[in-house]
Amino acid sequence: NAGVTQTPKFQVLKTGQSMTLQCAQDMNHEYMSWYRQDPGMGLRLIHYSVGAGITDQGEVPNGYNVSRSTTEDFPLRLLSAAPSQTSVYFCASSYQTGGSYEQYFGPGTRLTVT
Amino acid sequence: AQRVTQPEKLLSVFKGAPVELKCNYSYSGSPELFWYVQYSRQRLQLLLRHISRESIKGFTADLNKGETSFHLKKPFAQEEDSAMYYCALSGRTYNTDKLIFGTGTRLQVFP
């Protein structure tokens, strides 16, 4: 199993550009989520999904969209990038909701918005 | 409000010294607490969870509901323990695996 994969690893955008961060998992996990990691702020939840076709907002959803058309994929879209979105983005998945299940993280995408 | 507090940004110790990384939480229900670790240039991974009551790599953590704490401890630190450590809380009240993370503590173990 590849686990949780993310592409790209690095990305530089100009203000106003749009892009999609890709996330895929091959463990048949129901739950997937996106976090951003910023110095001194830890990881903050952006959006999450409890299954295909179901998504919901996390702590910091503004400026980001998600969709979950398949169990495997959970892309994160930046519609109009802003410098405040410069961060490291992590995707995670876990087997089931409502339990003490380990979350598996991807390697991260480092995004810089100029 | 649900919150996880890690008061120390950086903890520096010498090899062989005891380590305690502090974590306090605020949660109205019955929380599940975790410690995640991120070694240099590696992805975040689960270190341990309170429900398992296990010791991983010599680390232990006990949930103290009275003090709302979940401190991570190791009696003798090793250089390979140097990493970023995150305490996290899972809000089961909402029947999801939403994790709320603390701001993290960087542990530096000097030779």
PDB file of C-alpha atoms in Angstrom, chain B residues 43-107:
ATOM      1  CA  ARG B  43       5.299  12.811   7.843  1.00  0.00           C
ATOM      2  CA  LEU B  44       3.288  13.127  11.015  1.00  0.00           C
ATOM      3  CA  GLN B  45       2.679   9.772  12.687  1.00  0.00           C
ATOM      4  CA  LEU B  46       0.856   8.476  15.698  1.00  0.00           C
ATOM      5  CA  LEU B  47       3.045   7.920  18.740  1.00  0.00           C
ATOM      6  CA  LEU B  48       0.473   6.767  21.239  1.00  0.00           C
ATOM      7  CA  ARG B  49      -3.144   7.142  22.330  1.00  0.00           C
ATOM      8  CA  HIS B  50      -4.493   7.188  25.847  1.00  0.00           C
ATOM      9  CA  ILE B  51      -7.032   4.436  25.247  1.00  0.00           C
ATOM     10  CA  SER B  52      -4.275   1.919  24.499  1.00  0.00           C
ATOM     11  CA  ARG B  53      -2.300   2.575  27.679  1.00  0.00           C
ATOM     12  CA  GLU B  54       0.829   1.506  25.855  1.00  0.00           C
ATOM     13  CA  SER B  55       4.465   2.518  25.904  1.00  0.00           C
ATOM     14  CA  ILE B  56       5.982   3.357  22.542  1.00  0.00           C
ATOM     15  CA  LYS B  57       9.710   3.996  22.134  1.00  0.00           C
ATOM     16  CA  GLY B  58       9.871   4.360  25.920  1.00  0.00           C
ATOM     17  CA  PHE B  59       7.243   7.115  25.983  1.00  0.00           C
ATOM     18  CA  THR B  60       4.159   6.950  28.159  1.00  0.00           C
ATOM     19  CA  ALA B  61       1.257   9.303  28.728  1.00  0.00           C
ATOM     20  CA  ASP B  62      -1.476   9.132  31.332  1.00  0.00           C
ATOM     21  CA  LEU B  63      -4.800  10.851  30.992  1.00  0.00           C
ATOM     22  CA  ASN B  64      -5.559  12.837  34.144  1.00  0.00           C
ATOM     23  CA  LYS B  65      -9.168  13.921  33.926  1.00  0.00           C
ATOM     24  CA  GLY B  66      -8.990  15.872  37.168  1.00  0.00           C
ATOM     25  CA  GLU B  67      -6.171  18.050  35.891  1.00  0.00           C
ATOM     26  CA  THR B  68      -7.320  17.737  32.237  1.00  0.00           C
ATOM     27  CA  SER B  69      -3.793  16.792  31.256  1.00  0.00           C
ATOM     28  CA  PHE B  70      -2.104  14.230  29.040  1.00  0.00           C
ATOM     29  CA  HIS B  71       1.600  14.798  29.552  1.00  0.00           C
ATOM     30  CA  LEU B  72       4.103  12.747  27.563  1.00  0.00           C
ATOM     31  CA  LYS B  73       6.977  11.301  29.549  1.00  0.00           C
ATOM     32  CA  LYS B  74      10.169   9.390  28.984  1.00  0.00           C
ATOM     33  CA  PRO B  75      12.634   8.573  31.748  1.00  0.00           C
ATOM     34  CA  PHE B  76      15.794   8.690  29.620  1.00  0.00           C
ATOM     35  CA  ALA B  77      15.831  10.785  26.449  1.00  0.00           C
ATOM     36  CA  GLN B  78      17.710   9.639  23.350  1.00  0.00           C
ATOM     37  CA  GLU B  79      19.079  11.777  20.532  1.00  0.00           C
ATOM     38  CA  GLU B  80      16.702  10.083  18.084  1.00  0.00           C
ATOM     39  CA  ASP B  81      13.781  11.439  20.117  1.00  0.00           C
ATOM     40  CA  SER B  82      14.489  14.893  18.718  1.00  0.00           C
ATOM     41  CA  ALA B  83      11.326  15.824  16.826  1.00  0.00           C
ATOM     42  CA  MET B  84       8.168  17.906  16.878  1.00  0.00           C
ATOM     43  CA  TYR B  85       5.494  16.508  19.186  1.00  0.00           C
ATOM     44  CA  TYR B  86       1.815  17.325  18.902  1.00  0.00           C
ATOM     45  CA  CYS B  87      -0.862  16.556  21.429  1.00  0.00           C
ATOM     46  CA  ALA B  88      -4.293  16.055  19.866  1.00  0.00           C
ATOM     47  CA  LEU B  89      -7.851  15.582  21.017  1.00  0.00           C
ATOM     48  CA  SER B  90     -10.615  13.716  19.244  1.00  0.00           C
ATOM     49  CA  GLY B  91     -14.101  15.027  19.825  1.00  0.00           C
ATOM     50  CA  ARG B  92     -16.220  11.895  19.951  1.00  0.00           C
ATOM     51  CA  THR B  93     -19.272  13.940  20.847  1.00  0.00           C
ATOM     52  CA  TYR B  94     -19.628  14.747  17.186  1.00  0.00           C
ATOM     53  CA  ASN B  95     -19.062  11.157  16.139  1.00  0.00           C
ATOM     54  CA  THR B  96     -16.196  12.041  13.901  1.00  0.00           C
ATOM     55  CA  ASP B  97     -12.467  11.674  14.012  1.00  0.00           C
ATOM     56  CA  LYS B  98     -11.919  15.402  13.916  1.00  0.00           C
ATOM     57  CA  LEU B  99      -8.619  16.008  15.576  1.00  0.00           C
ATOM     58  CA  ILE B 100      -7.823  19.200  17.407  1.00  0.00           C
ATOM     59  CA  PHE B 101      -4.102  19.755  17.669  1.00  0.00           C
ATOM     60  CA  GLY B 102      -2.009  21.726  20.069  1.00  0.00           C
ATOM     61  CA  THR B 103       0.626  24.083  18.757  1.00  0.00           C
ATOM     62  CA  GLY B 104       3.366  21.520  19.215  1.00  0.00           C
ATOM     63  CA  THR B 105       6.569  21.241  21.237  1.00  0.00           C
ATOM     64  CA  ARG B 106       9.938  20.792  19.620  1.00  0.00           C
ATOM     65  CA  LEU B 107      12.114  18.418  21.602  1.00  0.00           C
TER      66      LEU B 107
END
